[in-house]
Every structure is written in C-alpha cells, then in structure tokens.
Amino acid sequence: QLHTQFRPSDVCVGVDGAIYVADWFDGRVGGHQTLDDTRAGAIYRVAPKDHQPPQRVPDIEAPEWPIWALTNPAVNVRFLGLQRLLALGDERAGPMLRDYVEMSFLPWQVRARGVWAQALLGGEEQREVEKLLQFGGPEYRLLAFRALRNAGRDVVPMAEKLCRDEDPYVRA
C-alpha cells in the first residue's frame, strides 16, 4: 500500500542536472488527519538512464567557476555564479562574459544568461547588450530589451524602435 501514498511536496534541479522530488507518505491528500505515524518520506532522483553528471566541477575559488556556474542547470548555482561575476565588476567580468556569450557550442538560452549578467554589470557591458538590439537575431533583440529593462534602464526609446521590428514576436 506504500506505493499509493506518493505525495510530492517539492521539486528542484540538482547541480548534476537531475530532478529531485521530495515526497512524504500519507494516505490522505492535504495532510489532514495524517495516517502515517512515522512521518516518513523519500527523495527521488529523476534522470535519463544515460544521464552523465558534470565530469569536472571547478573549485568555487577558481577564476573559471563563475562562468561554469552560469552553464549549470541548478538555479541556485547560477545565482551564485552571477553574484560572483557582479562582485568582480565590469573590468574583470566583462571580458569573461563577452567570451561566454560567443560560445557557439552552447544553446542560445544558456548564452542568454551571460547577456543578462552583462546588463546588470552596467557601463561598457550594457553597451554590448545594446548592440544586440540592432545586430542580434529576434530572440537576442527581445532578450537585450528585457535584460536592459531588468537592469533599470529607461526602455521607452528602445520600445519605440522595437515596436516597428520586422519580427512579430519582438513587436509584441
């Protein structure tokens, strides 16, 4: 009967890219009048059979760690990498992020994290993001607009231009 008491209570993506599900055993939904006196649960790891976790994880103090963290599937690891990049500042983090955004072997959605970080750095890096408004594909134009808006920039002039964009998704 234990298999009928699956009550997932939380889910997250681990550093290894697998999905972890927290479960608690209870015969009733919602936790009312619990039937489980042991207060037991389980953690399930969900990943494809051929899933290979990262082979090498750099030391958190290593210079390459913040960029490695941006590629990680776990949002908490990406957040720590972003915080480290912001602490390094425009002068040190900027070249690292420009190289990261140009890594063509990464999917554009992963490279987009670098654009987001560039906008948050400000200064020269925000100007790099602004270039995407003119020279990037539609997905990058939209990303640049959203990243600059998130960084606190006045986006009204950008929106006036993008509302005439050739791509309907960007116009919307």
PDB file of C-alpha atoms in Angstrom:
ATOM      1  CA  GLN A   1       0.000   0.000   0.000  1.00  0.00           C
ATOM      2  CA  LEU A   2       3.017   2.302   0.373  1.00  0.00           C
ATOM      3  CA  HIS A   3       3.142   2.952  -3.372  1.00  0.00           C
ATOM      4  CA  THR A   4      -0.317   4.584  -3.221  1.00  0.00           C
ATOM      5  CA  GLN A   5       0.832   7.183  -0.707  1.00  0.00           C
ATOM      6  CA  PHE A   6       3.050   9.220  -3.024  1.00  0.00           C
ATOM      7  CA  ARG A   7       2.609  12.885  -2.059  1.00  0.00           C
ATOM      8  CA  PRO A   8       5.318  15.019  -3.697  1.00  0.00           C
ATOM      9  CA  SER A   9       5.894  18.196  -1.698  1.00  0.00           C
ATOM     10  CA  ASP A  10       8.804  19.880  -3.508  1.00  0.00           C
ATOM     11  CA  VAL A  11      10.920  19.613  -6.640  1.00  0.00           C
ATOM     12  CA  CYS A  12      14.226  21.132  -7.736  1.00  0.00           C
ATOM     13  CA  VAL A  13      17.014  20.671 -10.251  1.00  0.00           C
ATOM     14  CA  GLY A  14      20.286  19.460  -8.775  1.00  0.00           C
ATOM     15  CA  VAL A  15      23.807  20.543  -9.620  1.00  0.00           C
ATOM     16  CA  ASP A  16      24.124  17.355 -11.655  1.00  0.00           C
ATOM     17  CA  GLY A  17      21.126  18.278 -13.854  1.00  0.00           C
ATOM     18  CA  ALA A  18      18.820  15.632 -12.404  1.00  0.00           C
ATOM     19  CA  ILE A  19      15.404  16.482 -10.991  1.00  0.00           C
ATOM     20  CA  TYR A  20      14.927  15.783  -7.279  1.00  0.00           C
ATOM     21  CA  VAL A  21      11.457  15.253  -5.841  1.00  0.00           C
ATOM     22  CA  ALA A  22      10.743  15.378  -2.102  1.00  0.00           C
ATOM     23  CA  ASP A  23       7.918  13.093  -1.044  1.00  0.00           C
ATOM     24  CA  TRP A  24       6.058  12.439   2.170  1.00  0.00           C
ATOM     25  CA  PHE A  25       3.974   9.340   2.818  1.00  0.00           C
ATOM     26  CA  ASP A  26       0.342   9.977   3.648  1.00  0.00           C
ATOM     27  CA  GLY A  27      -2.845   8.190   2.746  1.00  0.00           C
ATOM     28  CA  ARG A  28      -4.786  11.433   2.576  1.00  0.00           C
ATOM     29  CA  VAL A  29      -4.230  14.425   0.354  1.00  0.00           C
ATOM     30  CA  GLY A  30      -3.507  17.733   2.044  1.00  0.00           C
ATOM     31  CA  GLY A  31      -2.067  16.419   5.293  1.00  0.00           C
ATOM     32  CA  HIS A  32      -5.371  16.424   7.149  1.00  0.00           C
ATOM     33  CA  GLN A  33      -5.737  13.575   9.621  1.00  0.00           C
ATOM     34  CA  THR A  34      -2.450  12.050   8.570  1.00  0.00           C
ATOM     35  CA  LEU A  35      -2.427   8.279   8.508  1.00  0.00           C
ATOM     36  CA  ASP A  36       1.359   7.997   8.723  1.00  0.00           C
ATOM     37  CA  ASP A  37       2.595   7.996  12.308  1.00  0.00           C
ATOM     38  CA  THR A  38       6.212   7.549  11.188  1.00  0.00           C
ATOM     39  CA  ARG A  39       6.302  10.925   9.391  1.00  0.00           C
ATOM     40  CA  ALA A  40       8.391   9.271   6.696  1.00  0.00           C
ATOM     41  CA  GLY A  41       9.268  10.453   3.223  1.00  0.00           C
ATOM     42  CA  ALA A  42      11.725   9.970   0.426  1.00  0.00           C
ATOM     43  CA  ILE A  43      13.842  11.867  -2.064  1.00  0.00           C
ATOM     44  CA  TYR A  44      13.626  10.651  -5.646  1.00  0.00           C
ATOM     45  CA  ARG A  45      16.248  11.414  -8.278  1.00  0.00           C
ATOM     46  CA  VAL A  46      14.848  11.578 -11.807  1.00  0.00           C
ATOM     47  CA  ALA A  47      17.245  11.495 -14.756  1.00  0.00           C
ATOM     48  CA  PRO A  48      17.537   9.690 -18.096  1.00  0.00           C
ATOM     49  CA  LYS A  49      19.336   6.350 -17.945  1.00  0.00           C
ATOM     50  CA  ASP A  50      22.244   7.713 -19.976  1.00  0.00           C
ATOM     51  CA  HIS A  51      22.496  10.939 -17.927  1.00  0.00           C
ATOM     52  CA  GLN A  52      26.090  11.941 -17.247  1.00  0.00           C
ATOM     53  CA  PRO A  53      26.662  14.475 -14.461  1.00  0.00           C
ATOM     54  CA  PRO A  54      29.411  17.074 -14.988  1.00  0.00           C
ATOM     55  CA  GLN A  55      32.796  15.344 -15.017  1.00  0.00           C
ATOM     56  CA  ARG A  56      34.750  18.243 -13.588  1.00  0.00           C
ATOM     57  CA  VAL A  57      33.462  20.839 -11.187  1.00  0.00           C
ATOM     58  CA  PRO A  58      35.919  23.701 -10.717  1.00  0.00           C
ATOM     59  CA  ASP A  59      36.795  24.856  -7.251  1.00  0.00           C
ATOM     60  CA  ILE A  60      34.490  27.684  -6.167  1.00  0.00           C
ATOM     61  CA  GLU A  61      37.512  29.978  -5.789  1.00  0.00           C
ATOM     62  CA  ALA A  62      38.830  29.212  -9.288  1.00  0.00           C
ATOM     63  CA  PRO A  63      38.648  32.068 -11.809  1.00  0.00           C
ATOM     64  CA  GLU A  64      36.598  29.955 -14.226  1.00  0.00           C
ATOM     65  CA  TRP A  65      33.997  28.985 -11.615  1.00  0.00           C
ATOM     66  CA  PRO A  66      31.513  31.865 -12.191  1.00  0.00           C
ATOM     67  CA  ILE A  67      31.312  31.122 -15.917  1.00  0.00           C
ATOM     68  CA  TRP A  68      30.981  27.385 -15.249  1.00  0.00           C
ATOM     69  CA  ALA A  69      28.192  28.209 -12.780  1.00  0.00           C
ATOM     70  CA  LEU A  70      26.231  30.086 -15.470  1.00  0.00           C
ATOM     71  CA  THR A  71      26.082  26.882 -17.539  1.00  0.00           C
ATOM     72  CA  ASN A  72      24.781  24.827 -14.615  1.00  0.00           C
ATOM     73  CA  PRO A  73      21.163  23.606 -14.718  1.00  0.00           C
ATOM     74  CA  ALA A  74      20.635  24.366 -10.995  1.00  0.00           C
ATOM     75  CA  VAL A  75      19.254  27.865 -10.480  1.00  0.00           C
ATOM     76  CA  ASN A  76      20.966  28.263  -7.096  1.00  0.00           C
ATOM     77  CA  VAL A  77      24.387  27.548  -8.645  1.00  0.00           C
ATOM     78  CA  ARG A  78      23.694  30.012 -11.478  1.00  0.00           C
ATOM     79  CA  PHE A  79      22.704  32.639  -8.920  1.00  0.00           C
ATOM     80  CA  LEU A  80      25.975  32.198  -7.039  1.00  0.00           C
ATOM     81  CA  GLY A  81      27.914  32.484 -10.302  1.00  0.00           C
ATOM     82  CA  LEU A  82      26.047  35.675 -11.194  1.00  0.00           C
ATOM     83  CA  GLN A  83      26.759  37.167  -7.774  1.00  0.00           C
ATOM     84  CA  ARG A  84      30.463  36.366  -8.158  1.00  0.00           C
ATOM     85  CA  LEU A  85      30.545  37.987 -11.615  1.00  0.00           C
ATOM     86  CA  LEU A  86      28.828  41.114 -10.322  1.00  0.00           C
ATOM     87  CA  ALA A  87      31.330  41.284  -7.454  1.00  0.00           C
ATOM     88  CA  LEU A  88      34.217  41.078  -9.949  1.00  0.00           C
ATOM     89  CA  GLY A  89      32.886  44.188 -11.689  1.00  0.00           C
ATOM     90  CA  ASP A  90      32.772  45.407 -15.254  1.00  0.00           C
ATOM     91  CA  GLU A  91      36.514  45.405 -15.881  1.00  0.00           C
ATOM     92  CA  ARG A  92      37.196  41.806 -14.795  1.00  0.00           C
ATOM     93  CA  ALA A  93      33.878  40.104 -15.533  1.00  0.00           C
ATOM     94  CA  GLY A  94      33.214  41.895 -18.832  1.00  0.00           C
ATOM     95  CA  PRO A  95      35.777  40.029 -20.966  1.00  0.00           C
ATOM     96  CA  MET A  96      34.721  36.718 -19.408  1.00  0.00           C
ATOM     97  CA  LEU A  97      31.074  37.391 -20.251  1.00  0.00           C
ATOM     98  CA  ARG A  98      31.796  38.543 -23.801  1.00  0.00           C
ATOM     99  CA  ASP A  99      33.657  35.260 -24.423  1.00  0.00           C
ATOM    100  CA  TYR A 100      30.818  33.312 -22.783  1.00  0.00           C
ATOM    101  CA  VAL A 101      28.127  34.893 -24.973  1.00  0.00           C
ATOM    102  CA  GLU A 102      30.127  33.950 -28.089  1.00  0.00           C
ATOM    103  CA  MET A 103      30.481  30.253 -27.140  1.00  0.00           C
ATOM    104  CA  SER A 104      28.615  28.897 -30.152  1.00  0.00           C
ATOM    105  CA  PHE A 105      28.577  25.318 -28.833  1.00  0.00           C
ATOM    106  CA  LEU A 106      26.219  26.426 -26.037  1.00  0.00           C
ATOM    107  CA  PRO A 107      22.494  26.712 -26.771  1.00  0.00           C
ATOM    108  CA  TRP A 108      21.417  30.341 -27.121  1.00  0.00           C
ATOM    109  CA  GLN A 109      19.257  30.039 -23.984  1.00  0.00           C
ATOM    110  CA  VAL A 110      22.367  29.248 -21.948  1.00  0.00           C
ATOM    111  CA  ARG A 111      24.363  32.050 -23.571  1.00  0.00           C
ATOM    112  CA  ALA A 112      21.450  34.361 -22.733  1.00  0.00           C
ATOM    113  CA  ARG A 113      22.448  34.132 -19.070  1.00  0.00           C
ATOM    114  CA  GLY A 114      25.647  35.952 -19.968  1.00  0.00           C
ATOM    115  CA  VAL A 115      23.709  38.737 -21.705  1.00  0.00           C
ATOM    116  CA  TRP A 116      21.553  39.109 -18.600  1.00  0.00           C
ATOM    117  CA  ALA A 117      24.700  39.402 -16.454  1.00  0.00           C
ATOM    118  CA  GLN A 118      26.246  41.940 -18.846  1.00  0.00           C
ATOM    119  CA  ALA A 119      23.197  44.184 -18.499  1.00  0.00           C
ATOM    120  CA  LEU A 120      23.433  44.004 -14.718  1.00  0.00           C
ATOM    121  CA  LEU A 121      27.115  44.976 -14.749  1.00  0.00           C
ATOM    122  CA  GLY A 122      26.369  48.281 -16.462  1.00  0.00           C
ATOM    123  CA  GLY A 123      28.861  50.538 -18.238  1.00  0.00           C
ATOM    124  CA  GLU A 124      30.605  49.037 -21.237  1.00  0.00           C
ATOM    125  CA  GLU A 125      28.799  45.727 -20.814  1.00  0.00           C
ATOM    126  CA  GLN A 126      25.391  47.389 -21.111  1.00  0.00           C
ATOM    127  CA  ARG A 127      26.586  48.956 -24.363  1.00  0.00           C
ATOM    128  CA  GLU A 128      27.442  45.443 -25.584  1.00  0.00           C
ATOM    129  CA  VAL A 129      23.886  44.371 -24.778  1.00  0.00           C
ATOM    130  CA  GLU A 130      22.507  47.431 -26.587  1.00  0.00           C
ATOM    131  CA  LYS A 131      24.307  46.284 -29.752  1.00  0.00           C
ATOM    132  CA  LEU A 132      22.092  43.191 -29.762  1.00  0.00           C
ATOM    133  CA  LEU A 133      19.067  45.453 -30.239  1.00  0.00           C
ATOM    134  CA  GLN A 134      20.358  46.221 -33.736  1.00  0.00           C
ATOM    135  CA  PHE A 135      22.555  43.328 -34.757  1.00  0.00           C
ATOM    136  CA  GLY A 136      21.119  40.299 -32.970  1.00  0.00           C
ATOM    137  CA  GLY A 137      18.512  37.849 -34.162  1.00  0.00           C
ATOM    138  CA  PRO A 138      14.940  38.313 -32.927  1.00  0.00           C
ATOM    139  CA  GLU A 139      15.498  36.208 -29.828  1.00  0.00           C
ATOM    140  CA  TYR A 140      18.532  38.317 -28.905  1.00  0.00           C
ATOM    141  CA  ARG A 141      16.741  41.622 -29.568  1.00  0.00           C
ATOM    142  CA  LEU A 142      13.990  40.587 -27.201  1.00  0.00           C
ATOM    143  CA  LEU A 143      16.500  39.278 -24.665  1.00  0.00           C
ATOM    144  CA  ALA A 144      18.509  42.508 -24.793  1.00  0.00           C
ATOM    145  CA  PHE A 145      15.377  44.587 -24.253  1.00  0.00           C
ATOM    146  CA  ARG A 146      14.276  42.505 -21.258  1.00  0.00           C
ATOM    147  CA  ALA A 147      17.763  42.391 -19.740  1.00  0.00           C
ATOM    148  CA  LEU A 148      18.203  46.168 -20.004  1.00  0.00           C
ATOM    149  CA  ARG A 149      14.734  46.744 -18.553  1.00  0.00           C
ATOM    150  CA  ASN A 150      15.598  44.429 -15.653  1.00  0.00           C
ATOM    151  CA  ALA A 151      18.841  46.367 -15.102  1.00  0.00           C
ATOM    152  CA  GLY A 152      16.840  49.577 -14.589  1.00  0.00           C
ATOM    153  CA  ARG A 153      17.428  51.234 -17.954  1.00  0.00           C
ATOM    154  CA  ASP A 154      14.835  53.541 -19.488  1.00  0.00           C
ATOM    155  CA  VAL A 155      13.434  51.259 -22.183  1.00  0.00           C
ATOM    156  CA  VAL A 156      10.831  53.605 -23.678  1.00  0.00           C
ATOM    157  CA  PRO A 157      13.153  54.729 -26.527  1.00  0.00           C
ATOM    158  CA  MET A 158      14.072  51.087 -27.176  1.00  0.00           C
ATOM    159  CA  ALA A 159      10.412  50.038 -27.153  1.00  0.00           C
ATOM    160  CA  GLU A 160       9.531  52.783 -29.640  1.00  0.00           C
ATOM    161  CA  LYS A 161      12.073  51.325 -32.044  1.00  0.00           C
ATOM    162  CA  LEU A 162      11.282  47.652 -31.398  1.00  0.00           C
ATOM    163  CA  CYS A 163       7.536  48.149 -31.879  1.00  0.00           C
ATOM    164  CA  ARG A 164       8.397  48.545 -35.589  1.00  0.00           C
ATOM    165  CA  ASP A 165      10.630  45.448 -35.666  1.00  0.00           C
ATOM    166  CA  GLU A 166      10.197  43.036 -38.594  1.00  0.00           C
ATOM    167  CA  ASP A 167       9.653  40.101 -36.198  1.00  0.00           C
ATOM    168  CA  PRO A 168       6.112  39.831 -34.782  1.00  0.00           C
ATOM    169  CA  TYR A 169       7.347  38.277 -31.543  1.00  0.00           C
ATOM    170  CA  VAL A 170       9.648  41.251 -30.902  1.00  0.00           C
ATOM    171  CA  ARG A 171       6.890  43.726 -31.813  1.00  0.00           C
ATOM    172  CA  ALA A 172       4.504  42.089 -29.347  1.00  0.00           C
TER     173      ALA A 172
END
